[in-house]
mmCIF file of N, CA, C and O in Angstrom:
data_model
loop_
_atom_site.group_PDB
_atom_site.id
_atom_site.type_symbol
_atom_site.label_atom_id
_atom_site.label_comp_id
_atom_site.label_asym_id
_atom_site.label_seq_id
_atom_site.Cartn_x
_atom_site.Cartn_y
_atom_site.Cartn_z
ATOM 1 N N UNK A 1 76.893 112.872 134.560
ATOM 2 C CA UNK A 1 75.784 111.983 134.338
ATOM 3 C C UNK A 1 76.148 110.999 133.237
ATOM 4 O O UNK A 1 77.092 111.220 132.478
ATOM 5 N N UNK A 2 75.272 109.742 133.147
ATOM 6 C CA UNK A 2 75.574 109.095 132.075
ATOM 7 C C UNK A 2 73.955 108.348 131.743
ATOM 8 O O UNK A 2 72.946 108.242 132.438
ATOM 9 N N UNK A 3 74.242 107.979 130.544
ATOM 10 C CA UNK A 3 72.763 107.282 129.966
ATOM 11 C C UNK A 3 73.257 106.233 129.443
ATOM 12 O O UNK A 3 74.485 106.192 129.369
ATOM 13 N N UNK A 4 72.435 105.033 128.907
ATOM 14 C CA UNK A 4 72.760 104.100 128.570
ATOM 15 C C UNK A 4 72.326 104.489 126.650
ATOM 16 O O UNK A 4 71.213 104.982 126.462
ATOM 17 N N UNK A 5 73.010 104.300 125.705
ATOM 18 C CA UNK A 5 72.010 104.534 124.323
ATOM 19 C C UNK A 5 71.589 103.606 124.591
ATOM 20 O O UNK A 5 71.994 102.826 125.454
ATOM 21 N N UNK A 6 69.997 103.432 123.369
ATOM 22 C CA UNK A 6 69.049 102.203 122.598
ATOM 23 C C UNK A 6 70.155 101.291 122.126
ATOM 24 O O UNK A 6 71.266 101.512 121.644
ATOM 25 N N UNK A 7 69.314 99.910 122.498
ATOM 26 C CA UNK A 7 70.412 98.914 122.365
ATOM 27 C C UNK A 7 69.425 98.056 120.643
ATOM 28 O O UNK A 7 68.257 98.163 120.268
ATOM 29 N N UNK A 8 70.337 97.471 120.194
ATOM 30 C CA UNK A 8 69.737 96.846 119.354
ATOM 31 C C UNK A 8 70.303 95.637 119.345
ATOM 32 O O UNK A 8 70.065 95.075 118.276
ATOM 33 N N UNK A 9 70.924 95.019 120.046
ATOM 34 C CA UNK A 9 71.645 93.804 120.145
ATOM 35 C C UNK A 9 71.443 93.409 121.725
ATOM 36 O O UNK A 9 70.613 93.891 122.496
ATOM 37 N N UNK A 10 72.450 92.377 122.005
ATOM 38 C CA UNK A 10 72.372 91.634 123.169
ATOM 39 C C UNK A 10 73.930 91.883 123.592
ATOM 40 O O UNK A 10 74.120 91.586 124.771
ATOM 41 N N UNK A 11 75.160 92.386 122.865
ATOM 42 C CA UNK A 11 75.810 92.704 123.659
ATOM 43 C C UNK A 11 76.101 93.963 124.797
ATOM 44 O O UNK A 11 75.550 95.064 124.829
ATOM 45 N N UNK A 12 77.103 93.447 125.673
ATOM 46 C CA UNK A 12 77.322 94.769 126.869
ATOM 47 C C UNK A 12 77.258 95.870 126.489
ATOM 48 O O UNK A 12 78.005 95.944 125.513
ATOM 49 N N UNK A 13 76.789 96.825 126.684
ATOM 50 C CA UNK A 13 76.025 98.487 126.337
ATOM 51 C C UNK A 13 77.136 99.267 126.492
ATOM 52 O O UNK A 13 77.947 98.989 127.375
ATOM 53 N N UNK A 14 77.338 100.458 125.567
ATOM 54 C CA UNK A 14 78.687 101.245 125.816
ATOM 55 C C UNK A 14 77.340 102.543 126.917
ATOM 56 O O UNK A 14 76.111 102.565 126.980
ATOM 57 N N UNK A 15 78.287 103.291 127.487
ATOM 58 C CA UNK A 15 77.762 104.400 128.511
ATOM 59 C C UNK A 15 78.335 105.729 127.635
ATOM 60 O O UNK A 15 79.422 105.964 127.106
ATOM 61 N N UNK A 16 77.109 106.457 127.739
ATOM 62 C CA UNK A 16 77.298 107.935 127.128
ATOM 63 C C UNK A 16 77.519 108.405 128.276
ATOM 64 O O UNK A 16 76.855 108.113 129.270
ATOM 65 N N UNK A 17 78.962 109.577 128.241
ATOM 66 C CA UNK A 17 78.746 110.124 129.838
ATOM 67 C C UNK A 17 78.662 111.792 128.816
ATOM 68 O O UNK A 17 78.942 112.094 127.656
ATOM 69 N N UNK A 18 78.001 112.707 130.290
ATOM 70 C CA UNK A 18 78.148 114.150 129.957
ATOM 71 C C UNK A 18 77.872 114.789 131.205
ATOM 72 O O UNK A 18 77.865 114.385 132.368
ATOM 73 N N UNK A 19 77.642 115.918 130.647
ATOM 74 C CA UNK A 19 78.046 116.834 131.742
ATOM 75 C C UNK A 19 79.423 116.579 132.621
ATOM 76 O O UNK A 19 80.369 115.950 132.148
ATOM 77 N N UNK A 20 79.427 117.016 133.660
ATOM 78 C CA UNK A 20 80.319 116.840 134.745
ATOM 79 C C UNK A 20 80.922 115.840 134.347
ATOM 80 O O UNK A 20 82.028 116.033 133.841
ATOM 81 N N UNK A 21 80.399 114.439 134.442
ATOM 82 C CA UNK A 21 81.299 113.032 134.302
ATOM 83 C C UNK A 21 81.941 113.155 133.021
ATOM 84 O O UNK A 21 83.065 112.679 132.857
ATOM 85 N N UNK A 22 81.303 113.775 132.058
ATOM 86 C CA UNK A 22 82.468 113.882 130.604
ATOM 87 C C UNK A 22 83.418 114.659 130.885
ATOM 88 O O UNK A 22 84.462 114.469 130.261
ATOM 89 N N UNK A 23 83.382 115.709 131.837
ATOM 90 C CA UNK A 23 84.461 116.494 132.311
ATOM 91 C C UNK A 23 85.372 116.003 133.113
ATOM 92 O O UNK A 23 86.547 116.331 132.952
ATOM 93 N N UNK A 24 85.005 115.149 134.098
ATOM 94 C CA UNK A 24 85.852 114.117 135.126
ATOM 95 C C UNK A 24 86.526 113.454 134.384
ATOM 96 O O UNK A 24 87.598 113.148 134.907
ATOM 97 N N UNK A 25 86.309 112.855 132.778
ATOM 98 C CA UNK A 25 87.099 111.779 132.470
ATOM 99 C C UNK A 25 88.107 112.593 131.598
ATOM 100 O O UNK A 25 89.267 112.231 131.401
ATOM 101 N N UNK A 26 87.624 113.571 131.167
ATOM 102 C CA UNK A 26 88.962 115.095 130.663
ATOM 103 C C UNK A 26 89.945 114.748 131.431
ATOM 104 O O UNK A 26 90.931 114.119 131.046
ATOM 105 N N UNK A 27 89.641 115.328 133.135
ATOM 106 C CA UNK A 27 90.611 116.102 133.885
ATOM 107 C C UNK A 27 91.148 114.814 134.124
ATOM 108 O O UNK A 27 92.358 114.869 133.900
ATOM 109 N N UNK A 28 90.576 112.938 134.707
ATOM 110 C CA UNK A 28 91.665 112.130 134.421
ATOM 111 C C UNK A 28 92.808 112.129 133.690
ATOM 112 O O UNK A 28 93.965 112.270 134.086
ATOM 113 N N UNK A 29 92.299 111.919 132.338
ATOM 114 C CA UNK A 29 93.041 111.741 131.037
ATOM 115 C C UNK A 29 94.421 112.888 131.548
ATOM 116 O O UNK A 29 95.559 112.496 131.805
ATOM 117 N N UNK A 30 94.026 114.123 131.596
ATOM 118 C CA UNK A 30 94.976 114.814 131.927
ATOM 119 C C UNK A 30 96.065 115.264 132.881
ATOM 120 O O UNK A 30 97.088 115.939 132.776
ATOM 121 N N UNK A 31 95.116 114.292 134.349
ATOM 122 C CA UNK A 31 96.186 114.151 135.374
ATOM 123 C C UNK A 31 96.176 115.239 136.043
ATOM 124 O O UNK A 31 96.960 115.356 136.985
ATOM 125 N N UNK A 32 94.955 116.666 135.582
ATOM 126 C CA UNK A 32 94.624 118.152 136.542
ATOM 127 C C UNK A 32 95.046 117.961 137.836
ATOM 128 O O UNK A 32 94.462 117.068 138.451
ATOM 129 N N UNK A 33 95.920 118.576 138.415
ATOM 130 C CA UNK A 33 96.745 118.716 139.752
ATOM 131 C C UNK A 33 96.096 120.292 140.513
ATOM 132 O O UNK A 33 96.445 121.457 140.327
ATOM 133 N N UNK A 34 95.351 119.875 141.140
ATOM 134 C CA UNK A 34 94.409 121.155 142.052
ATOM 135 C C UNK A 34 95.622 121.756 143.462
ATOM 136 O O UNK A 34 96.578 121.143 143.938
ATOM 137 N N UNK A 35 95.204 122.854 143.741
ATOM 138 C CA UNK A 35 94.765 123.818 143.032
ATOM 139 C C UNK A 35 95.184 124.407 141.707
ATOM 140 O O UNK A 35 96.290 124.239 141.192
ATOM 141 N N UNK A 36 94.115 125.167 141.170
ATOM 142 C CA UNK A 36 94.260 125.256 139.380
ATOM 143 C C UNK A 36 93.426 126.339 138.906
ATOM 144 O O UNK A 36 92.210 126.198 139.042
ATOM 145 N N UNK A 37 93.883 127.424 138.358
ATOM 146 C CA UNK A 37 93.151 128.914 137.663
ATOM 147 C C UNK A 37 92.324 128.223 136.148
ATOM 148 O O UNK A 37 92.544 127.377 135.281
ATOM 149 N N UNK A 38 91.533 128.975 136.438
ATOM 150 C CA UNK A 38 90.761 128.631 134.874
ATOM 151 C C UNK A 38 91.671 128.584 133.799
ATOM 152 O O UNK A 38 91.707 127.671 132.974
ATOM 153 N N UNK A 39 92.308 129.443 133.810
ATOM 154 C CA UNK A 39 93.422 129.779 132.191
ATOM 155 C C UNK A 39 94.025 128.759 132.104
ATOM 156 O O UNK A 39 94.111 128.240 130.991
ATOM 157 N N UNK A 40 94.859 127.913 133.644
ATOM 158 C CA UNK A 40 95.795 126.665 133.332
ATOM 159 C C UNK A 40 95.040 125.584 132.501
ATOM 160 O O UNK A 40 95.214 125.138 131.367
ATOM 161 N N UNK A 41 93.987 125.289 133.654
ATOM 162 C CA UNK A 41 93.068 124.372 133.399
ATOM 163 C C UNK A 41 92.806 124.507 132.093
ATOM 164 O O UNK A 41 93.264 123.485 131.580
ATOM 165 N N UNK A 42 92.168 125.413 130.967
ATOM 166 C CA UNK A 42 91.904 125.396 130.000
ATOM 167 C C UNK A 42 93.167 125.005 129.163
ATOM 168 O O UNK A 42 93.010 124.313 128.157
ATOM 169 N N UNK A 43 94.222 125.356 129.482
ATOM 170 C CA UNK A 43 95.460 124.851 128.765
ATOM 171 C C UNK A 43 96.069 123.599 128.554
ATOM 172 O O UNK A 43 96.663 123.052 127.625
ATOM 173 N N UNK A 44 95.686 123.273 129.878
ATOM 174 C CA UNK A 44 96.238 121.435 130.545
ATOM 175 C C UNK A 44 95.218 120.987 129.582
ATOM 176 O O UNK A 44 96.006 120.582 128.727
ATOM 177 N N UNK A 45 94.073 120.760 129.086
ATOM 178 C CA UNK A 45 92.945 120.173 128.645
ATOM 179 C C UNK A 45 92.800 120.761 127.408
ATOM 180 O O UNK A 45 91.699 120.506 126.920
ATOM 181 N N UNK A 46 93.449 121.400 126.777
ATOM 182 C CA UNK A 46 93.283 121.938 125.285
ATOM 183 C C UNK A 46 91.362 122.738 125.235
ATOM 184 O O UNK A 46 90.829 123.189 124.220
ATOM 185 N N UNK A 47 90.919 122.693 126.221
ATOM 186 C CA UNK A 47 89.675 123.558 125.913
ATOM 187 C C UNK A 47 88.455 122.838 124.799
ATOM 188 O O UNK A 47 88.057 123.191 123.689
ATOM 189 N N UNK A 48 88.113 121.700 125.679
ATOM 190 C CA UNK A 48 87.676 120.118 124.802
ATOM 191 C C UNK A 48 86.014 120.896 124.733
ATOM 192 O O UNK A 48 85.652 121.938 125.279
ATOM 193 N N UNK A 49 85.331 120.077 123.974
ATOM 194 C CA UNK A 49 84.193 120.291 123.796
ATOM 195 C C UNK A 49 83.304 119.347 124.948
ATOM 196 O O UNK A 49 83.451 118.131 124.819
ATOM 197 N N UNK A 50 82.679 119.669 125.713
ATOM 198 C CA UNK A 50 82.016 119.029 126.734
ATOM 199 C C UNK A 50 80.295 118.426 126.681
ATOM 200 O O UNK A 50 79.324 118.959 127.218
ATOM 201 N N UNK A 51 80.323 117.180 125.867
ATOM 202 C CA UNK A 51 79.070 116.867 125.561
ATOM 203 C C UNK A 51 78.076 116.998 127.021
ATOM 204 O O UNK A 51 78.304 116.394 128.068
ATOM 205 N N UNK A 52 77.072 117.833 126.803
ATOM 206 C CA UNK A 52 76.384 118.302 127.743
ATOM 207 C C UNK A 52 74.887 117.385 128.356
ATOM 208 O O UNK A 52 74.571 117.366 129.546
ATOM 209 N N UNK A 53 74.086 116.652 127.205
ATOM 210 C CA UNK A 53 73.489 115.769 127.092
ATOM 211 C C UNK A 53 73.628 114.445 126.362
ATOM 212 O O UNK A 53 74.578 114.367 125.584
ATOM 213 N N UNK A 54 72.766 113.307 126.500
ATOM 214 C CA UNK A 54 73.037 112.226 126.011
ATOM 215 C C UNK A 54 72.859 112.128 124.018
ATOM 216 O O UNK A 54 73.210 111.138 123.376
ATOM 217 N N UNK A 55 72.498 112.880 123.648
ATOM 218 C CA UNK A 55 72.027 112.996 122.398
ATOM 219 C C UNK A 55 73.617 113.809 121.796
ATOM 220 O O UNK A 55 73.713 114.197 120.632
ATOM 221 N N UNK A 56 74.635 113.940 122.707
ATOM 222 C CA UNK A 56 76.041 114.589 122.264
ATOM 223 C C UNK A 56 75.880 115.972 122.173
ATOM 224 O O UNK A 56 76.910 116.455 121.704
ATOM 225 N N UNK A 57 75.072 116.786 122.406
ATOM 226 C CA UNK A 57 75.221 118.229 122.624
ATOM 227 C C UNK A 57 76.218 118.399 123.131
ATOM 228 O O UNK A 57 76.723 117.522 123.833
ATOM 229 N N UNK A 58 77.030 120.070 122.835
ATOM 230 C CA UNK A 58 78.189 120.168 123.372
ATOM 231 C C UNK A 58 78.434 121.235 123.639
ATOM 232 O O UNK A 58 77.578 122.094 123.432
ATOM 233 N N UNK A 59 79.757 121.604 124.227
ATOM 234 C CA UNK A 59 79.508 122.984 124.788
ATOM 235 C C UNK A 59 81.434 123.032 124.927
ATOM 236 O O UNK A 59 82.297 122.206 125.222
ATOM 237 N N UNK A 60 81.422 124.308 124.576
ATOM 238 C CA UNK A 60 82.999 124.066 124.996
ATOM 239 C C UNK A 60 83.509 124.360 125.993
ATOM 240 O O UNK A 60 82.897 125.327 126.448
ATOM 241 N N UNK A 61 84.829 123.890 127.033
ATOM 242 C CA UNK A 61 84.729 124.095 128.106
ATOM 243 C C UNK A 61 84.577 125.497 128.539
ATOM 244 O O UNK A 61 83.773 125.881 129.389
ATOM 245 N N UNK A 62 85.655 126.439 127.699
ATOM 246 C CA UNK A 62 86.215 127.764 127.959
ATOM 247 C C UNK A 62 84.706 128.563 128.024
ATOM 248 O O UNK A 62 84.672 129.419 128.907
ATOM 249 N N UNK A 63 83.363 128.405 127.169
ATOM 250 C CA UNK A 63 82.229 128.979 126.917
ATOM 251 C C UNK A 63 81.452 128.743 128.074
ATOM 252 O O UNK A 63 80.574 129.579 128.289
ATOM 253 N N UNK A 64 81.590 127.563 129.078
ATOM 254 C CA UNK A 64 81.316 127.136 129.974
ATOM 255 C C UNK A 64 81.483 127.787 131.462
ATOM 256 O O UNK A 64 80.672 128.034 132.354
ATOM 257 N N UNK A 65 83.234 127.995 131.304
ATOM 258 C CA UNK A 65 83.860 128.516 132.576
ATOM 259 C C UNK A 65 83.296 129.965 132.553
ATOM 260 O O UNK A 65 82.909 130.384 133.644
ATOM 261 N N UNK A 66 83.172 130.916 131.331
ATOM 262 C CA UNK A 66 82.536 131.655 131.037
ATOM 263 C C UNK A 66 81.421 132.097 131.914
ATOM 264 O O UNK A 66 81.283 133.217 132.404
ATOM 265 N N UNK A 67 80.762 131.222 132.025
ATOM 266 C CA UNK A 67 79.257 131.478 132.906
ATOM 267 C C UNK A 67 79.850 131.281 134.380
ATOM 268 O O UNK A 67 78.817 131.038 135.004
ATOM 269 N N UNK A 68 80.173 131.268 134.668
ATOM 270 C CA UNK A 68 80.659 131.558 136.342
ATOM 271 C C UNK A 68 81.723 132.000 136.391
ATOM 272 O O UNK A 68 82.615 131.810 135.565
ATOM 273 N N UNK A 69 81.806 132.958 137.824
ATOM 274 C CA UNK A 69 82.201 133.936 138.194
ATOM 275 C C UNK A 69 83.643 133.560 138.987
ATOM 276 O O UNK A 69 84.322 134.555 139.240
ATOM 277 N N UNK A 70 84.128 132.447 139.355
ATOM 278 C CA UNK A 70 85.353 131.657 139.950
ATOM 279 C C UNK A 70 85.910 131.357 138.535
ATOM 280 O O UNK A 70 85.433 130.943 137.478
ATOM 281 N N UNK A 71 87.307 131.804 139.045
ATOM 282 C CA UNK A 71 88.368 131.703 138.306
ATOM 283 C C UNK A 71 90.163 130.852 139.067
ATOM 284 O O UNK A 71 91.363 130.800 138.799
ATOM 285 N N UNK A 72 89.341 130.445 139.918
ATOM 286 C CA UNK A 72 90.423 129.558 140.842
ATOM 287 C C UNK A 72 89.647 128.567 141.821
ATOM 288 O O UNK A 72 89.049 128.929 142.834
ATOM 289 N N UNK A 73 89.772 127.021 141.273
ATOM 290 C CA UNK A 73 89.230 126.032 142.084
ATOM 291 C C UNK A 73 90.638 125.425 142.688
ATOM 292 O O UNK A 73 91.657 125.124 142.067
ATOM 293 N N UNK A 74 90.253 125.308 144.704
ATOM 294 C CA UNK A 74 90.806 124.421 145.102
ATOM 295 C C UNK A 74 91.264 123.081 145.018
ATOM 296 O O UNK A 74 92.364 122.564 145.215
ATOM 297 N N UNK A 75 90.022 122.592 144.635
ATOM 298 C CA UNK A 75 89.686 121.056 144.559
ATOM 299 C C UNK A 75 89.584 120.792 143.375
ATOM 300 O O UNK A 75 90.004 121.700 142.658
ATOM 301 N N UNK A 76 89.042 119.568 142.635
ATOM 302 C CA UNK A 76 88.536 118.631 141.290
ATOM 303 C C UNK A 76 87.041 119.016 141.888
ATOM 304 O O UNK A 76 86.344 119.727 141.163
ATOM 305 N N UNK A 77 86.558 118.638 143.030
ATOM 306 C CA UNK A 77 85.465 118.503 143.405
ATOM 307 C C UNK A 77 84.190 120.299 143.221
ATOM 308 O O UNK A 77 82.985 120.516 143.095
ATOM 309 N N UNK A 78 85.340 121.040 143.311
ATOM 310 C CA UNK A 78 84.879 122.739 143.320
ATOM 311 C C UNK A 78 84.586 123.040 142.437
ATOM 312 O O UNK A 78 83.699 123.836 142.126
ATOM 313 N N UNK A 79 85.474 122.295 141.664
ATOM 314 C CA UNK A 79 85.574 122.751 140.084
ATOM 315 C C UNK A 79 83.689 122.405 139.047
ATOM 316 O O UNK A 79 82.826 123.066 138.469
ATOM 317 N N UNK A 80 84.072 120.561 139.498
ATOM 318 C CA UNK A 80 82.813 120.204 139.286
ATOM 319 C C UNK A 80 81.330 120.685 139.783
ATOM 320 O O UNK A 80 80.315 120.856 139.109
ATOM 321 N N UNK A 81 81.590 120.881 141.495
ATOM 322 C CA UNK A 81 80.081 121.633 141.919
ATOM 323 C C UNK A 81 80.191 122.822 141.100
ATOM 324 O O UNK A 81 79.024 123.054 140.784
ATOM 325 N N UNK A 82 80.963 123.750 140.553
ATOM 326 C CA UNK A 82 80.718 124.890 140.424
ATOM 327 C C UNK A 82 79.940 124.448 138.704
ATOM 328 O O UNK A 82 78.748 124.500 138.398
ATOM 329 N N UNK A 83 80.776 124.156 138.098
ATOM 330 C CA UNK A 83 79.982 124.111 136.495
ATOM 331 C C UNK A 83 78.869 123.014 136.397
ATOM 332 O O UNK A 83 78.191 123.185 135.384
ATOM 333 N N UNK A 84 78.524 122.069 137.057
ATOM 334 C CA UNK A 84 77.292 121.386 137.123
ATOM 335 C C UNK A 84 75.693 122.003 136.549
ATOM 336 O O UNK A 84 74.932 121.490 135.728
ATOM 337 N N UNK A 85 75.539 123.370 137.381
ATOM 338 C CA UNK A 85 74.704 123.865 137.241
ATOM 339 C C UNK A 85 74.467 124.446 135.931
ATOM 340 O O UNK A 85 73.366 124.457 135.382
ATOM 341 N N UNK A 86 75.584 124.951 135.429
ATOM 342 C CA UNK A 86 75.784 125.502 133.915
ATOM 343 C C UNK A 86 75.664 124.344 132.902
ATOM 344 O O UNK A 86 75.278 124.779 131.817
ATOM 345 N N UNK A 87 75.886 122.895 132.903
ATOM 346 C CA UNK A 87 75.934 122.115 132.238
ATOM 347 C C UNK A 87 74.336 121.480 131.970
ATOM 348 O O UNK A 87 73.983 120.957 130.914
ATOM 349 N N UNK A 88 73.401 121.674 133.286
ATOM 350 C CA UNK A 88 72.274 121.268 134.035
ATOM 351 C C UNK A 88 71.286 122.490 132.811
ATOM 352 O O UNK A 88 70.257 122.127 132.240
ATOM 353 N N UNK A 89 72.002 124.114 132.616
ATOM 354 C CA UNK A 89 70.601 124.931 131.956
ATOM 355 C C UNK A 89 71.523 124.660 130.672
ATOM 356 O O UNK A 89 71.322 125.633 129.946
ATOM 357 N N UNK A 90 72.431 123.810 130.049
ATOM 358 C CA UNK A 90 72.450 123.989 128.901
ATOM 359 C C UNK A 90 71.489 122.616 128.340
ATOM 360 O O UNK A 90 70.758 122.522 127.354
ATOM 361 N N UNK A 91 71.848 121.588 129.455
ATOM 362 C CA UNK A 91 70.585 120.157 129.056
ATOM 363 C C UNK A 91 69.427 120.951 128.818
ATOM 364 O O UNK A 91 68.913 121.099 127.709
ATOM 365 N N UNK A 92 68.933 121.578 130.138
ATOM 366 C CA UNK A 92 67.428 122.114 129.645
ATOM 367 C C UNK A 92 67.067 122.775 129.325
ATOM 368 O O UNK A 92 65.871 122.929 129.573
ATOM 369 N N UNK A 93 67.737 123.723 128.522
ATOM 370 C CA UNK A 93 67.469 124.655 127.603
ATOM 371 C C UNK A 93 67.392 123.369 126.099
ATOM 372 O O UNK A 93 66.312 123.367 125.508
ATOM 373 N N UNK A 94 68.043 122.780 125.784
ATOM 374 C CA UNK A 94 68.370 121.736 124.681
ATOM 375 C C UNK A 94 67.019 120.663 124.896
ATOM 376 O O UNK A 94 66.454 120.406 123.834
ATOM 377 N N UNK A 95 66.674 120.279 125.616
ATOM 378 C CA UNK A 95 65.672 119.358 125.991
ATOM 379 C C UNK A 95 63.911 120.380 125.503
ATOM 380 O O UNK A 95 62.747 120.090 125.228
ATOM 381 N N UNK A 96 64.740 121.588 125.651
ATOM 382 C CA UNK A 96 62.791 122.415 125.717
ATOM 383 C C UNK A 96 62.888 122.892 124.345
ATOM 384 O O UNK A 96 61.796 123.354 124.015
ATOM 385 N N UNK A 97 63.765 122.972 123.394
ATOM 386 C CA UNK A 97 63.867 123.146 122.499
ATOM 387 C C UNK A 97 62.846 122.003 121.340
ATOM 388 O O UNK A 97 62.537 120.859 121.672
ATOM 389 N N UNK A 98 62.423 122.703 119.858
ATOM 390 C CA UNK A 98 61.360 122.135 119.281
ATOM 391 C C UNK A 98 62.508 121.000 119.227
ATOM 392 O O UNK A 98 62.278 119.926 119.783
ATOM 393 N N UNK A 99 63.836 121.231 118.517
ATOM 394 C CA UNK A 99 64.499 119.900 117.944
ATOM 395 C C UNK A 99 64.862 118.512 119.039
ATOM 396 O O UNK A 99 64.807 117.299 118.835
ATOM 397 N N UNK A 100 65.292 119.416 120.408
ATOM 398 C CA UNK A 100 65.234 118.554 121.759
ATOM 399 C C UNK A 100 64.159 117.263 121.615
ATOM 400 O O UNK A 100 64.266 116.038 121.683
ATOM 401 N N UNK A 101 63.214 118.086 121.412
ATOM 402 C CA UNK A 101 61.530 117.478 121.865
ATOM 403 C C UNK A 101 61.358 116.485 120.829
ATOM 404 O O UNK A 101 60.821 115.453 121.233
ATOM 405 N N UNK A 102 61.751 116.518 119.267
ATOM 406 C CA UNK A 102 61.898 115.461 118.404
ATOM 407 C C UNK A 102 62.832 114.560 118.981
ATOM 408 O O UNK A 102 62.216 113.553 119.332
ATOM 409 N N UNK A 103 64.223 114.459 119.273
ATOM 410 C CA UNK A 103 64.879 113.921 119.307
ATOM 411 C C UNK A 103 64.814 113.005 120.606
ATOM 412 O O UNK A 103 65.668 112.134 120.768
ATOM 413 N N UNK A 104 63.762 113.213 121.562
ATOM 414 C CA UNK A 104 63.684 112.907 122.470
ATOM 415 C C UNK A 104 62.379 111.638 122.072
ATOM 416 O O UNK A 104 62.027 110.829 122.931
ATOM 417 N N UNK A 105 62.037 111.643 121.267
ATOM 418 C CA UNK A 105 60.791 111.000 120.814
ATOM 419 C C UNK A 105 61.086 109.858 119.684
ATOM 420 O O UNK A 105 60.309 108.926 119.474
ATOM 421 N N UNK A 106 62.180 110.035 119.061
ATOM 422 C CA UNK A 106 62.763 109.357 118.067
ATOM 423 C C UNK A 106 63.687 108.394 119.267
ATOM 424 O O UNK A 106 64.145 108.800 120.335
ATOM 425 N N UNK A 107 63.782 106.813 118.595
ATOM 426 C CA UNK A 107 64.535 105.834 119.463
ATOM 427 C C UNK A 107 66.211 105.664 118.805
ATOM 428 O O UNK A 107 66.702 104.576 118.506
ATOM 429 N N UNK A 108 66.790 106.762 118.696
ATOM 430 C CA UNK A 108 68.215 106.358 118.036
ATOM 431 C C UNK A 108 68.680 108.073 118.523
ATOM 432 O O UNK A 108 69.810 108.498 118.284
#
């Protein structure tokens, strides 16, 4: 996913990405060659911190892979459907939270 931050100017807007898409631009950077075991994968990628929402919450990958039960993705694409959902209850767990709920109300 990505959000745009509050703009306070008139120039072109930078894009916050997270979840999944902050993970897609990992496994670019790194050139991940599928098929791929969790352990490689965590190795190829140094085990990055994966901002989970737009406010930079984060999550690390390895704490991530953690929550599901596959330990060998075919694809880039497997990889991503599979941790989506895990990235999805760490937003909304963070969003229902008292500090979420400020920060969600505040414009910065």
């Amino acid at each position: 996913m990505g959000v745009r931050p509050p703009q306070n100017d008139d120039d072109e807007p930078d894009t916050i990405t997270f979840g999944i898409a902050a993970l897609d631009a990992h496994l670019e950077r790194a050139d991940v060659e599928f098929p791929v075991d969790a352990e490689t994968l965590l190795t190829q990628l140094g085990d990055p911190d994966i901002p989970y929402d737009a406010t930079g919450s984060t999550v690390a990958l390895s704490e991530a892979m953690d929550k599901v039960h596959i330990q060998h993705f075919d694809s880039e694409q497997e990889l991503l459907n599979t941790l989506h959902p895990v990235f999805e209850s760490y937003r909304e767990r963070a969003g229902n939270s008292i500090l979420g709920q400020l920060r969600a109300l505040l414009p910065f």
